[in-house]
């Protein structure tokens, strides 16, 4: 019989605001900070996985000490004398509790949107129905294909996390990371090589960085500043937030975009840029300047006359402020204009935005949702019936229509040598729709939309993550502190991210083309994917729902051959991974290659179940590989063993959690460690995160000073050695 306990490490923090040398020291120490976290974990890790989690937890906790500069070494040494890391059992931090429960029907549900049980009816089979047999004639070499996209990365799909919810989604602080989030990021990293995450959104505009907050919080909402229609609060962030992001990077190779406040152009608050660059270094991909500036006047942030020319002028002002700030060494990673659609990108290009600011721009970006649910959430705009609009998400025309307004801009971005990003998107703004955003149909829609953006020469897209008041989240932490049974809920679009990551792989050199399959049929689109110069994968969709199997189709893949005046090119066999669910309306029972992330409150971020990769025997004489795609479903066809192996890790990296007691979603300690830890006193004593406080934790034991001192000496010797060398 086993039990586990969660680790909470109290880091010593000192400050000396009057000492100017600290400004220089923090940058040197920060560069080593994230690397040290991981190296310390790996150095001490025994072979079993649960103990590895302990050492990762210790490394993260102890690395928080590194937030102090070399001038703060006395503070760190004082930590050695009191090094008794409290062992606590955590219950889940509240995102907020549902206000009611469904009783009998979804119509009576009054709880949190993220768990709304509404299930819509799948659209009927179109009349006439698409052909269930068609051929895809493909070229084996990219040199023989016209219209391929620019090279795309496996990390094409990333996540846009609203700044106000990062404590619930990413971690409470730098010493307490949400383990399911680490697992979810590790899943993507193993398929794509890295992960891109944007932290920002509406709440970035009123964010302020402060050294500390009351009660040791890392973030606090200022709900007295609700000055816009969507009731977006102001935020106070501490320096520790950036170390939290760095620790995530050290463990899962997440790379970050950060939003810079843009509400006060007479007194820019640039601390997010300053500390972000110092702590994250090369893992800071860019800084967004202005979030949907075309909505500023409607939200009361600017005068009604605010125009693209005004934004152009303000952008120039912040460029000058950054140029004058010695604490922002990187001057060419700004992102704009991030318009949502009220202005077109061309409205901004026509101001001379790109040539004027080219030396400061790292990427061009827009943000866009296909529609909105703002009337239901805020009484803005027109009401929308989810059942009526559901079919619009279930055709290839949706993705094509969404990218069409940006084709000129993607071409323009290439001519200017800039990436073009969809910086925030999802099924619908203002939280999405019940029954659509949380359905399998959304998974198929997002995957086709992502591939269509890649084909149209976007360089990346971020799926937005909000709180539990939205329907579209890729992942949502539990809403209560009932963490002994409530785990995370994984949304359908997270499966889209995994599938697209496998479609593009780790080479960062994948090119894609829309095949216009089945006579351009909108319900059965297909893409071919080339890596370098070679055809490696084919992606096949079926947007229809038909449990009878009558609308399962067979795609016959032919490569080169007599039609092209070349030898037959199909392999002896192909491998197929399927994204499946019983219906486009399904909210559960979704699988990617036979594996699932469970239903509501069922996931710790790790894929469960046996991997199922189907093998298709090809007919090389006939030059055909026949692949079936059920209705509904998505099939990713691997045309070589190497392309499959590239995205199928043999030993996936995971961060185990436990459902025992209330330690779910926390880094855990093997009980054998506690049994030999030189101390078991003060059991039952309530700690600072006891019940009634936001963190909801009770102390159940103490790691002895012998273990903590040994670990501290090792880290201390490493720190002192590095500082001595630097001096």
XYZ file of C-alpha atoms in Angstrom:
727
model
C 0.000 0.000 0.000
C 1.419 3.372 -0.933
C 0.673 7.002 -0.390
C 2.325 10.136 -1.614
C 2.890 13.621 -0.358
C 3.397 16.811 -2.282
C 6.484 18.934 -1.975
C 6.338 22.580 -1.174
C 9.619 24.419 -0.904
C 9.890 27.765 0.836
C 12.582 29.797 -0.874
C 14.515 32.536 0.880
C 14.073 35.852 -0.846
C 16.043 39.003 -0.179
C 16.072 42.304 -2.007
C 18.276 45.357 -2.075
C 16.622 47.845 -4.355
C 19.268 50.436 -3.685
C 22.100 48.329 -5.063
C 22.541 49.014 -8.771
C 24.719 45.933 -9.287
C 21.662 43.740 -8.787
C 20.355 44.854 -12.160
C 23.356 43.348 -13.872
C 23.591 40.291 -11.635
C 20.003 39.187 -12.141
C 20.580 38.715 -15.851
C 23.643 36.497 -15.312
C 21.945 34.401 -12.685
C 18.717 34.137 -14.645
C 20.466 32.623 -17.649
C 21.689 29.755 -15.510
C 18.446 29.463 -13.560
C 16.268 27.332 -15.812
C 19.183 25.168 -16.968
C 20.194 24.467 -13.362
C 16.672 23.336 -12.487
C 16.723 20.533 -15.014
C 20.373 19.549 -14.532
C 19.912 19.296 -10.776
C 16.864 17.082 -11.272
C 18.604 14.768 -13.712
C 21.780 14.550 -11.618
C 19.982 13.314 -8.536
C 17.217 11.324 -10.221
C 17.047 7.598 -9.432
C 15.784 5.348 -12.186
C 12.164 5.059 -11.118
C 9.764 7.654 -12.462
C 8.118 8.675 -9.204
C 11.440 9.506 -7.619
C 12.383 11.480 -10.695
C 9.360 13.638 -10.012
C 10.674 14.230 -6.500
C 14.016 15.415 -7.808
C 12.350 17.605 -10.404
C 10.260 19.086 -7.626
C 13.350 19.691 -5.513
C 15.183 21.281 -8.405
C 12.306 23.614 -9.105
C 11.951 24.529 -5.459
C 15.650 25.083 -4.859
C 16.103 26.919 -8.133
C 13.747 29.568 -6.820
C 16.596 30.516 -4.490
C 18.539 31.487 -7.619
C 16.162 34.377 -8.103
C 18.467 36.327 -5.825
C 21.664 37.684 -7.378
C 25.230 36.999 -6.287
C 24.836 39.940 -3.918
C 22.094 37.954 -2.196
C 24.321 34.971 -1.466
C 24.161 35.601 2.276
C 20.415 35.190 2.007
C 20.926 31.853 0.287
C 23.478 30.696 2.880
C 20.999 31.532 5.589
C 18.641 29.150 3.796
C 21.082 26.325 4.515
C 20.749 26.737 8.240
C 16.989 26.487 8.165
C 16.603 24.098 5.245
C 13.606 22.055 6.305
C 11.378 21.805 3.262
C 7.783 21.497 4.410
C 5.967 18.492 3.016
C 2.385 19.390 2.296
C -0.663 17.780 0.803
C -2.366 20.148 -1.614
C -5.900 20.387 -2.743
C -6.538 22.076 -6.055
C -6.448 25.843 -6.298
C -9.871 27.168 -7.154
C -10.619 28.507 -10.574
C -14.104 29.165 -9.228
C -16.969 26.832 -8.420
C -19.868 25.937 -10.666
C -23.039 27.739 -9.725
C -25.265 24.765 -10.333
C -25.607 21.363 -11.901
C -27.447 19.874 -14.804
C -30.676 18.235 -13.796
C -32.044 15.916 -16.403
C -31.233 18.031 -19.440
C -28.509 20.326 -20.639
C -31.049 23.115 -20.970
C -31.231 23.418 -17.167
C -27.460 23.495 -16.696
C -26.275 26.628 -14.883
C -22.713 25.632 -14.045
C -19.332 26.486 -15.462
C -19.151 26.583 -19.245
C -16.138 24.279 -19.393
C -18.291 21.389 -18.123
C -21.565 22.154 -19.903
C -23.169 18.811 -20.888
C -25.015 20.232 -23.918
C -24.843 17.816 -26.858
C -26.026 18.955 -30.271
C -27.402 16.875 -33.112
C -24.868 16.017 -35.808
C -25.743 17.435 -39.223
C -27.456 15.008 -41.616
C -25.513 13.382 -44.439
C -25.416 15.879 -47.320
C -27.449 15.164 -50.419
C -25.954 14.082 -52.656
C -23.448 12.352 -50.432
C -19.755 12.465 -51.371
C -18.253 9.583 -53.301
C -16.891 6.886 -51.027
C -14.107 5.866 -53.439
C -11.571 8.283 -54.895
C -7.915 8.358 -55.929
C -5.120 10.721 -54.899
C -2.401 10.840 -57.564
C 0.723 12.202 -55.861
C 4.308 13.027 -56.779
C 7.072 11.557 -54.643
C 9.300 14.620 -55.095
C 8.440 18.156 -54.028
C 10.237 19.393 -57.129
C 7.317 18.109 -59.177
C 4.649 19.854 -57.092
C 3.386 23.376 -57.665
C 1.835 25.359 -54.811
C 3.550 23.865 -51.769
C 3.607 25.983 -48.630
C 6.657 27.528 -47.029
C 8.509 25.185 -44.603
C 6.484 24.692 -41.429
C 7.487 23.691 -37.879
C 6.007 20.887 -35.814
C 5.168 23.544 -33.234
C 2.888 25.306 -35.735
C -0.038 24.994 -33.328
C 0.658 26.566 -29.951
C -1.416 27.866 -27.078
C -2.496 31.383 -26.166
C -3.084 31.499 -22.413
C -4.993 34.433 -20.988
C -2.601 36.177 -18.621
C -5.142 36.250 -15.791
C -5.367 32.429 -15.543
C -1.697 31.425 -15.671
C -1.630 30.671 -11.940
C -4.379 28.111 -12.405
C -3.104 26.654 -15.668
C 0.698 26.832 -15.471
C 1.523 26.966 -11.775
C 0.987 28.752 -8.495
C 4.572 29.985 -8.466
C 8.048 28.951 -9.592
C 8.193 26.189 -6.978
C 4.710 24.755 -7.642
C 4.018 23.858 -11.245
C 0.813 22.220 -12.419
C 1.922 18.700 -13.309
C -0.890 18.056 -15.829
C 0.254 21.160 -17.689
C 3.807 19.786 -17.797
C 2.509 16.495 -19.169
C 0.394 18.234 -21.797
C 3.359 20.307 -22.942
C 5.632 17.235 -22.925
C 3.181 15.422 -25.219
C 3.562 18.168 -27.815
C 7.303 18.556 -27.335
C 7.899 14.861 -28.024
C 6.103 15.185 -31.356
C 7.172 18.683 -32.427
C 10.487 19.170 -30.624
C 9.282 22.274 -28.811
C 6.103 24.108 -27.787
C 5.070 27.719 -28.395
C 2.920 29.435 -25.755
C 1.703 32.996 -25.715
C 0.843 34.585 -22.358
C -1.357 37.608 -22.874
C -4.778 38.508 -24.192
C -7.065 41.288 -23.018
C -5.612 41.132 -19.515
C -2.077 41.982 -20.684
C -3.080 45.582 -21.371
C -3.549 46.445 -17.692
C -0.805 44.255 -16.225
C 1.687 45.743 -13.769
C 4.812 44.009 -12.455
C 5.561 44.489 -8.738
C 8.346 42.979 -6.578
C 5.980 41.166 -4.193
C 2.334 40.800 -3.268
C 0.608 40.151 0.028
C 0.507 36.565 1.318
C 3.252 35.492 -1.088
C 0.966 35.578 -4.125
C 2.502 35.682 -7.583
C -0.494 37.346 -9.203
C -3.517 39.322 -8.101
C -6.479 40.647 -10.043
C -7.528 44.263 -9.653
C -11.273 43.917 -10.051
C -11.783 47.609 -9.326
C -10.525 48.342 -12.852
C -13.290 46.627 -14.829
C -13.583 49.339 -17.448
C -14.595 47.455 -20.579
C -17.576 45.462 -21.880
C -15.887 42.083 -21.319
C -15.124 42.933 -17.664
C -11.392 42.299 -18.028
C -9.573 42.908 -14.712
C -6.233 44.611 -14.238
C -3.393 42.397 -13.025
C -0.475 42.655 -10.644
C 2.351 40.206 -11.376
C 5.509 39.498 -9.380
C 8.997 38.709 -10.664
C 8.482 35.074 -9.693
C 6.015 34.597 -12.552
C 8.916 34.732 -15.000
C 10.888 32.108 -13.088
C 7.802 29.905 -13.169
C 7.821 30.146 -16.963
C 11.565 29.437 -17.045
C 11.114 26.278 -14.987
C 8.451 25.052 -17.403
C 10.900 25.691 -20.228
C 13.638 23.736 -18.473
C 11.360 20.715 -18.209
C 9.379 20.753 -21.463
C 11.093 23.165 -23.902
C 8.216 25.630 -23.979
C 9.096 28.896 -25.724
C 7.143 32.017 -24.906
C 5.475 35.052 -26.396
C 4.636 37.749 -23.826
C 2.239 40.671 -24.065
C 3.414 44.167 -23.107
C 0.881 46.568 -21.508
C -0.250 49.188 -23.992
C -2.919 51.091 -22.086
C -0.709 54.036 -21.050
C 1.374 55.252 -23.969
C 2.709 58.229 -22.007
C 4.330 55.988 -19.409
C 5.015 52.510 -20.802
C 5.402 49.742 -18.219
C 8.209 47.701 -19.764
C 9.049 45.416 -16.841
C 7.496 42.419 -18.605
C 9.973 42.946 -21.436
C 12.911 43.642 -19.108
C 12.434 40.674 -16.795
C 11.175 38.407 -19.556
C 14.372 38.865 -21.549
C 16.594 38.539 -18.478
C 14.981 35.328 -17.236
C 13.807 33.583 -20.412
C 16.650 34.599 -22.721
C 16.439 32.893 -26.114
C 13.225 31.159 -25.029
C 11.394 34.490 -25.284
C 10.182 34.434 -28.888
C 8.612 37.857 -29.028
C 6.733 40.703 -27.348
C 3.230 41.600 -28.475
C 2.571 45.341 -28.637
C -1.160 45.941 -28.569
C -3.815 43.243 -28.284
C -6.562 43.808 -30.860
C -6.017 47.577 -31.144
C -8.902 47.795 -33.614
C -11.221 47.098 -30.651
C -9.702 49.726 -28.357
C -12.322 52.371 -29.082
C -15.230 49.917 -28.743
C -13.867 48.779 -25.371
C -13.373 52.311 -24.122
C -9.568 52.173 -24.148
C -9.129 54.900 -26.783
C -11.261 57.698 -28.292
C -13.889 56.774 -30.867
C -11.692 58.357 -33.541
C -8.797 55.947 -32.871
C -7.423 54.757 -36.213
C -4.635 52.657 -37.765
C -2.582 55.842 -38.066
C -2.903 56.399 -34.322
C -1.730 52.849 -33.644
C 1.172 53.410 -36.040
C 2.248 56.452 -34.027
C 1.930 54.710 -30.661
C 3.906 51.726 -31.926
C 6.718 54.084 -32.863
C 6.624 55.597 -29.386
C 7.124 52.243 -27.671
C 9.939 51.372 -30.079
C 11.714 54.526 -28.931
C 11.084 53.681 -25.272
C 12.575 50.218 -25.777
C 15.547 51.686 -27.629
C 16.237 53.885 -24.594
C 15.903 51.012 -22.092
C 19.271 49.349 -21.425
C 17.492 46.520 -19.597
C 15.909 45.360 -22.871
C 18.890 44.166 -24.921
C 16.849 42.555 -27.717
C 15.252 45.284 -29.808
C 13.898 43.357 -32.809
C 11.302 40.919 -31.460
C 8.139 43.049 -31.396
C 4.866 41.658 -32.764
C 1.997 43.593 -34.303
C -0.519 44.734 -35.340
C -2.649 41.855 -33.925
C -5.879 43.237 -35.380
C -9.052 41.205 -34.935
C -10.967 42.100 -38.089
C -12.552 45.489 -37.429
C -9.493 46.837 -39.214
C -8.039 44.782 -42.017
C -4.299 44.112 -41.981
C -4.097 46.238 -45.124
C -5.433 49.198 -43.135
C -2.275 48.957 -41.048
C 0.099 48.082 -43.906
C -1.072 51.224 -45.711
C 0.342 53.396 -42.906
C 3.855 52.233 -43.778
C 3.940 50.119 -40.613
C 6.222 47.334 -41.858
C 8.938 49.257 -43.716
C 9.000 51.946 -41.021
C 9.460 49.503 -38.161
C 11.039 46.518 -39.910
C 14.191 46.580 -37.774
C 12.062 46.259 -34.617
C 9.536 43.692 -35.851
C 10.049 39.996 -35.208
C 6.730 38.922 -36.732
C 3.454 40.215 -38.099
C 0.268 38.930 -36.497
C -3.509 38.961 -36.523
C -6.138 37.526 -34.179
C -9.429 36.165 -35.410
C -12.353 33.919 -34.497
C -14.884 32.667 -37.059
C -17.808 34.064 -35.062
C -18.715 35.072 -31.513
C -20.964 34.186 -28.614
C -20.802 37.640 -27.052
C -24.558 38.107 -26.841
C -24.960 35.084 -24.571
C -22.028 36.123 -22.382
C -22.225 39.925 -22.286
C -25.355 40.996 -24.167
C -23.258 42.366 -27.034
C -24.124 41.805 -30.693
C -26.689 39.324 -31.957
C -27.784 35.994 -30.443
C -26.439 32.862 -32.121
C -28.056 29.410 -31.991
C -25.278 26.786 -31.683
C -27.346 24.053 -33.352
C -27.937 26.278 -36.362
C -24.281 27.191 -36.890
C -22.817 23.766 -36.008
C -22.804 22.550 -39.656
C -20.736 25.580 -40.670
C -17.790 24.206 -38.687
C -17.999 20.817 -40.370
C -16.859 21.546 -43.901
C -13.538 22.333 -45.540
C -15.035 25.664 -46.595
C -14.783 26.915 -43.015
C -10.992 26.838 -42.894
C -10.699 28.098 -46.458
C -13.004 31.007 -45.719
C -11.139 31.935 -42.554
C -7.761 32.199 -44.262
C -8.988 33.890 -47.460
C -8.873 37.466 -46.067
C -5.239 36.957 -45.075
C -3.753 35.512 -48.271
C -2.585 38.928 -49.410
C -0.980 39.512 -46.008
C 0.850 36.185 -45.909
C 2.318 37.002 -49.321
C 3.204 40.498 -48.140
C 4.865 39.137 -44.988
C 7.052 36.846 -47.093
C 8.072 39.745 -49.305
C 9.131 41.637 -46.182
C 10.964 38.670 -44.657
C 8.601 38.370 -41.690
C 6.646 35.398 -40.270
C 2.870 35.867 -40.253
C 1.106 34.506 -37.159
C -2.480 33.835 -36.124
C -1.782 35.006 -32.590
C -5.133 34.069 -31.057
C -7.983 31.960 -32.368
C -10.524 29.317 -31.471
C -14.079 28.366 -32.371
C -15.772 31.623 -31.297
C -14.829 34.693 -29.299
C -16.470 35.390 -25.946
C -15.896 31.801 -24.863
C -17.152 29.685 -27.750
C -20.409 27.710 -28.001
C -21.832 24.866 -25.912
C -21.964 21.674 -27.940
C -19.657 23.016 -30.667
C -16.448 24.203 -29.050
C -16.290 21.174 -26.753
C -17.246 18.565 -29.371
C -15.286 16.215 -31.617
C -16.445 18.381 -34.495
C -14.270 21.168 -33.071
C -11.267 18.829 -33.145
C -11.769 18.125 -36.858
C -12.476 21.798 -37.556
C -9.356 23.044 -35.734
C -7.130 20.456 -37.403
C -8.360 21.326 -40.899
C -8.145 25.046 -40.081
C -4.570 24.609 -38.842
C -3.480 22.701 -41.935
C -5.212 25.279 -44.137
C -3.350 28.104 -42.377
C -0.072 26.255 -42.876
C -0.879 25.704 -46.559
C -1.676 29.430 -46.833
C 1.751 30.359 -45.421
C 0.935 31.374 -41.898
C 3.940 30.484 -39.724
C 2.028 29.520 -36.587
C -1.298 29.744 -34.764
C -2.211 29.950 -31.069
C -5.371 28.290 -29.728
C -6.711 30.398 -26.887
C -7.080 29.144 -23.303
C -9.328 30.965 -20.844
C -10.844 30.174 -17.470
C -13.667 27.804 -16.739
C -16.219 30.254 -18.099
C -15.374 29.271 -21.676
C -16.305 26.266 -23.812
C -13.285 26.095 -26.114
C -10.347 25.391 -23.801
C -7.766 22.862 -24.999
C -7.367 22.005 -21.302
C -9.008 23.146 -18.065
C -7.937 22.586 -14.432
C -10.688 21.394 -12.058
C -12.997 24.069 -10.648
C -13.015 23.016 -6.984
C -10.613 21.792 -4.347
C -12.181 18.325 -4.575
C -8.881 17.234 -6.081
C -9.009 13.757 -4.600
C -11.249 12.907 -7.564
C -11.374 15.951 -9.834
C -8.551 15.997 -12.355
C -8.164 18.124 -15.490
C -10.545 18.195 -18.435
C -8.959 18.013 -21.883
C -10.798 19.716 -24.722
C -11.108 18.331 -28.254
C -8.818 20.916 -29.855
C -5.892 19.598 -27.799
C -6.128 16.409 -29.875
C -5.889 18.650 -32.950
C -2.591 20.017 -31.655
C -1.162 16.517 -31.190
C -2.256 15.379 -34.644
C -0.879 18.465 -36.377
C 2.411 18.164 -34.476
C 2.763 14.622 -35.820
C 1.812 15.752 -39.309
C 4.722 18.222 -39.401
C 7.185 16.440 -37.071
C 10.451 17.770 -35.725
C 12.338 18.721 -38.892
C 10.881 22.267 -39.168
C 11.009 21.635 -42.901
C 7.555 20.268 -43.704
C 5.656 21.678 -46.675
C 1.988 21.044 -47.297
C -0.506 21.234 -50.128
C -4.300 21.047 -50.226
C -5.126 18.258 -52.685
C -8.674 19.315 -53.591
C -9.607 15.705 -52.917
C -12.709 13.893 -54.117
C -13.491 16.536 -56.749
C -13.059 19.374 -54.239
C -15.655 17.865 -51.916
C -16.086 19.930 -48.750
C -16.671 16.956 -46.458
C -13.630 14.869 -47.424
C -10.591 17.183 -47.735
C -7.041 15.849 -47.940
C -3.491 17.198 -47.795
C -0.077 15.893 -48.817
C 2.946 16.693 -46.649
C 6.518 16.804 -47.913
C 9.593 16.856 -45.716
C 12.500 18.366 -47.549
C 11.943 17.081 -51.069
C 10.156 13.834 -50.175
C 6.493 12.932 -49.829
C 6.141 11.559 -46.297
C 2.504 11.824 -45.154
C -1.073 12.224 -46.308
C -3.837 13.730 -44.147
C -7.451 12.628 -44.754
C -10.671 14.047 -43.232
C -14.268 12.861 -43.017
C -16.569 15.511 -41.504
C -19.744 13.408 -41.740
C -21.351 11.306 -39.008
C -22.747 7.926 -40.029
C -22.611 5.080 -37.490
C -23.847 2.640 -40.153
C -20.523 2.840 -41.974
C -22.189 3.657 -45.291
C -20.234 6.921 -45.559
C -16.875 5.551 -44.580
C -14.735 6.284 -47.624
C -11.648 4.684 -49.161
C -8.887 6.918 -50.489
C -6.570 5.201 -52.959
C -3.106 6.743 -52.841
C -0.938 6.420 -55.956
C 2.595 7.821 -56.136
C 4.333 8.627 -59.439
C 3.777 5.678 -61.812
C 2.903 5.549 -65.488
C 0.606 8.555 -65.246
C 3.669 10.661 -64.423
C 6.054 8.761 -66.655
C 7.896 7.493 -63.581
C 8.305 4.156 -61.778
C 5.614 3.178 -59.306
C 6.305 4.929 -56.008
C 4.083 3.456 -53.311
C 5.847 1.729 -50.396
C 5.267 -1.906 -49.488
C 3.146 -0.736 -46.591
C 1.853 2.435 -44.978
C 1.034 3.187 -41.344
C -2.098 5.019 -40.242
C -3.030 6.884 -37.065
C -6.681 7.779 -36.594
C -8.375 10.591 -34.677
C -11.787 9.137 -33.841
C -15.021 9.593 -31.894
C -18.503 8.107 -32.342
C -19.986 11.383 -33.639
C -19.013 14.960 -34.411
C -21.257 15.787 -31.438
C -19.299 13.558 -29.054
C -17.735 15.154 -25.997
C -16.035 12.004 -24.764
C -14.612 8.795 -26.230
C -12.126 10.692 -28.393
C -8.929 8.848 -29.255
C -5.732 9.619 -31.118
C -4.100 6.412 -32.333
C -6.136 4.484 -29.773
C -5.093 6.644 -26.829
C -7.229 9.086 -24.886
C -6.988 11.896 -22.363
C -10.290 10.931 -20.784
C -13.467 12.831 -20.076
C -14.456 15.547 -17.636
C -12.160 15.635 -14.567
C -10.304 12.505 -15.741
C -6.871 13.584 -16.994
C -3.451 14.184 -15.487
C -2.194 15.157 -18.925
C -0.859 11.727 -19.877
C -2.238 9.699 -22.761
C -3.951 6.528 -21.570
C -4.503 3.277 -23.402
C -2.494 1.255 -25.872
C -1.050 2.933 -28.934
C -2.797 1.668 -32.060
C -1.075 2.281 -35.385
C -2.740 0.419 -38.229
C -0.699 -1.063 -41.053
C -1.962 -0.949 -44.631
C -0.441 -3.323 -47.175
C 0.091 -1.521 -50.469
C -0.069 -3.063 -53.936
C 3.187 -2.021 -55.578
C 2.244 -3.615 -58.890
C -0.962 -1.604 -59.059
C 0.792 1.368 -57.390
C -1.961 1.771 -54.793
C -2.367 2.097 -51.028
C -5.989 2.048 -49.913
C -6.868 3.856 -46.670
C -10.328 3.911 -45.129
C -11.606 6.937 -43.182
C -14.731 6.458 -41.033
C -17.494 9.018 -40.645
C -16.441 10.956 -38.647
C -12.667 10.726 -38.491
C -9.202 11.884 -39.463
C -6.413 9.659 -40.760
C -2.723 10.548 -40.855
C -0.964 8.222 -43.283
C 2.773 7.689 -42.789
C 4.450 6.568 -45.991
C 7.679 5.441 -44.350
C 8.732 3.871 -41.085
C 11.127 6.745 -40.403
C 8.377 9.366 -40.643
C 6.363 7.363 -38.109
C 9.290 6.803 -35.749
C 10.133 10.515 -35.743
C 6.883 11.375 -33.942
C 6.438 8.180 -31.903
C 8.737 8.416 -28.859
C 9.673 5.037 -27.440
C 9.915 6.392 -23.876
C 7.556 9.359 -23.474
C 8.518 11.930 -20.848
C 5.820 12.237 -18.204
C 5.410 13.767 -14.788
C 3.343 11.328 -12.680
C 0.669 12.491 -10.272
C -1.546 10.616 -7.828
C -5.237 10.428 -7.086
C -4.655 9.436 -3.469
C -5.642 11.789 -0.615
C -5.499 15.331 -1.996
C -2.198 15.288 -3.826
C -3.592 15.203 -7.324
C -1.991 17.573 -9.829
C 1.087 18.193 -7.669
C 4.662 17.039 -7.782
C 4.937 14.089 -5.386
C 7.410 12.367 -3.088
C 7.864 8.619 -2.961
C 6.771 7.395 0.510
C 10.058 5.534 0.941
C 11.813 8.881 0.931
C 9.665 10.102 3.789
C 10.310 6.923 5.744
C 14.061 7.596 5.820
C 14.051 11.363 5.993
C 15.386 11.880 9.552
C 12.248 13.374 10.939
C 8.523 12.738 11.225
C 7.504 15.303 13.778
C 4.874 18.034 13.834
C 2.349 15.856 12.004
C -1.100 17.292 11.693
C 0.076 20.869 12.111
C -1.593 23.319 9.748
C 0.742 25.268 7.476
C 0.374 28.637 5.808
C -1.541 27.002 2.979
C -4.010 25.238 5.234
C -7.723 24.906 4.682
C -9.420 28.235 4.430
C -6.544 29.798 2.553
C -6.479 29.923 -1.257
C -3.962 27.133 -1.654
C -5.822 24.755 0.617
C -2.968 22.606 1.952
C -2.237 20.941 5.283
C 1.204 20.000 6.544
C 1.565 16.311 7.298
C 5.301 15.923 7.805
C 8.727 17.491 7.564
C 11.688 16.457 5.467
C 14.626 16.245 7.852
C 17.318 18.866 7.814
C 19.949 16.271 6.895
C 18.427 15.627 3.457
C 17.627 19.273 2.836
C 21.072 20.385 3.989
C 22.814 17.901 1.695
C 20.813 19.089 -1.295
C 21.395 22.708 -0.348
C 25.153 22.216 -0.035
C 25.325 20.719 -3.522
C 23.348 23.561 -5.057
C 25.205 26.109 -2.939
C 28.587 24.803 -4.049
C 27.461 24.995 -7.673
C 26.230 28.569 -7.244
C 29.362 29.733 -5.408
C 31.570 28.048 -7.992
C 29.815 29.797 -10.860
C 30.024 33.163 -9.149
C 33.715 32.658 -8.338
C 34.462 31.861 -11.965
C 32.466 34.867 -13.115
C 34.368 37.157 -10.733
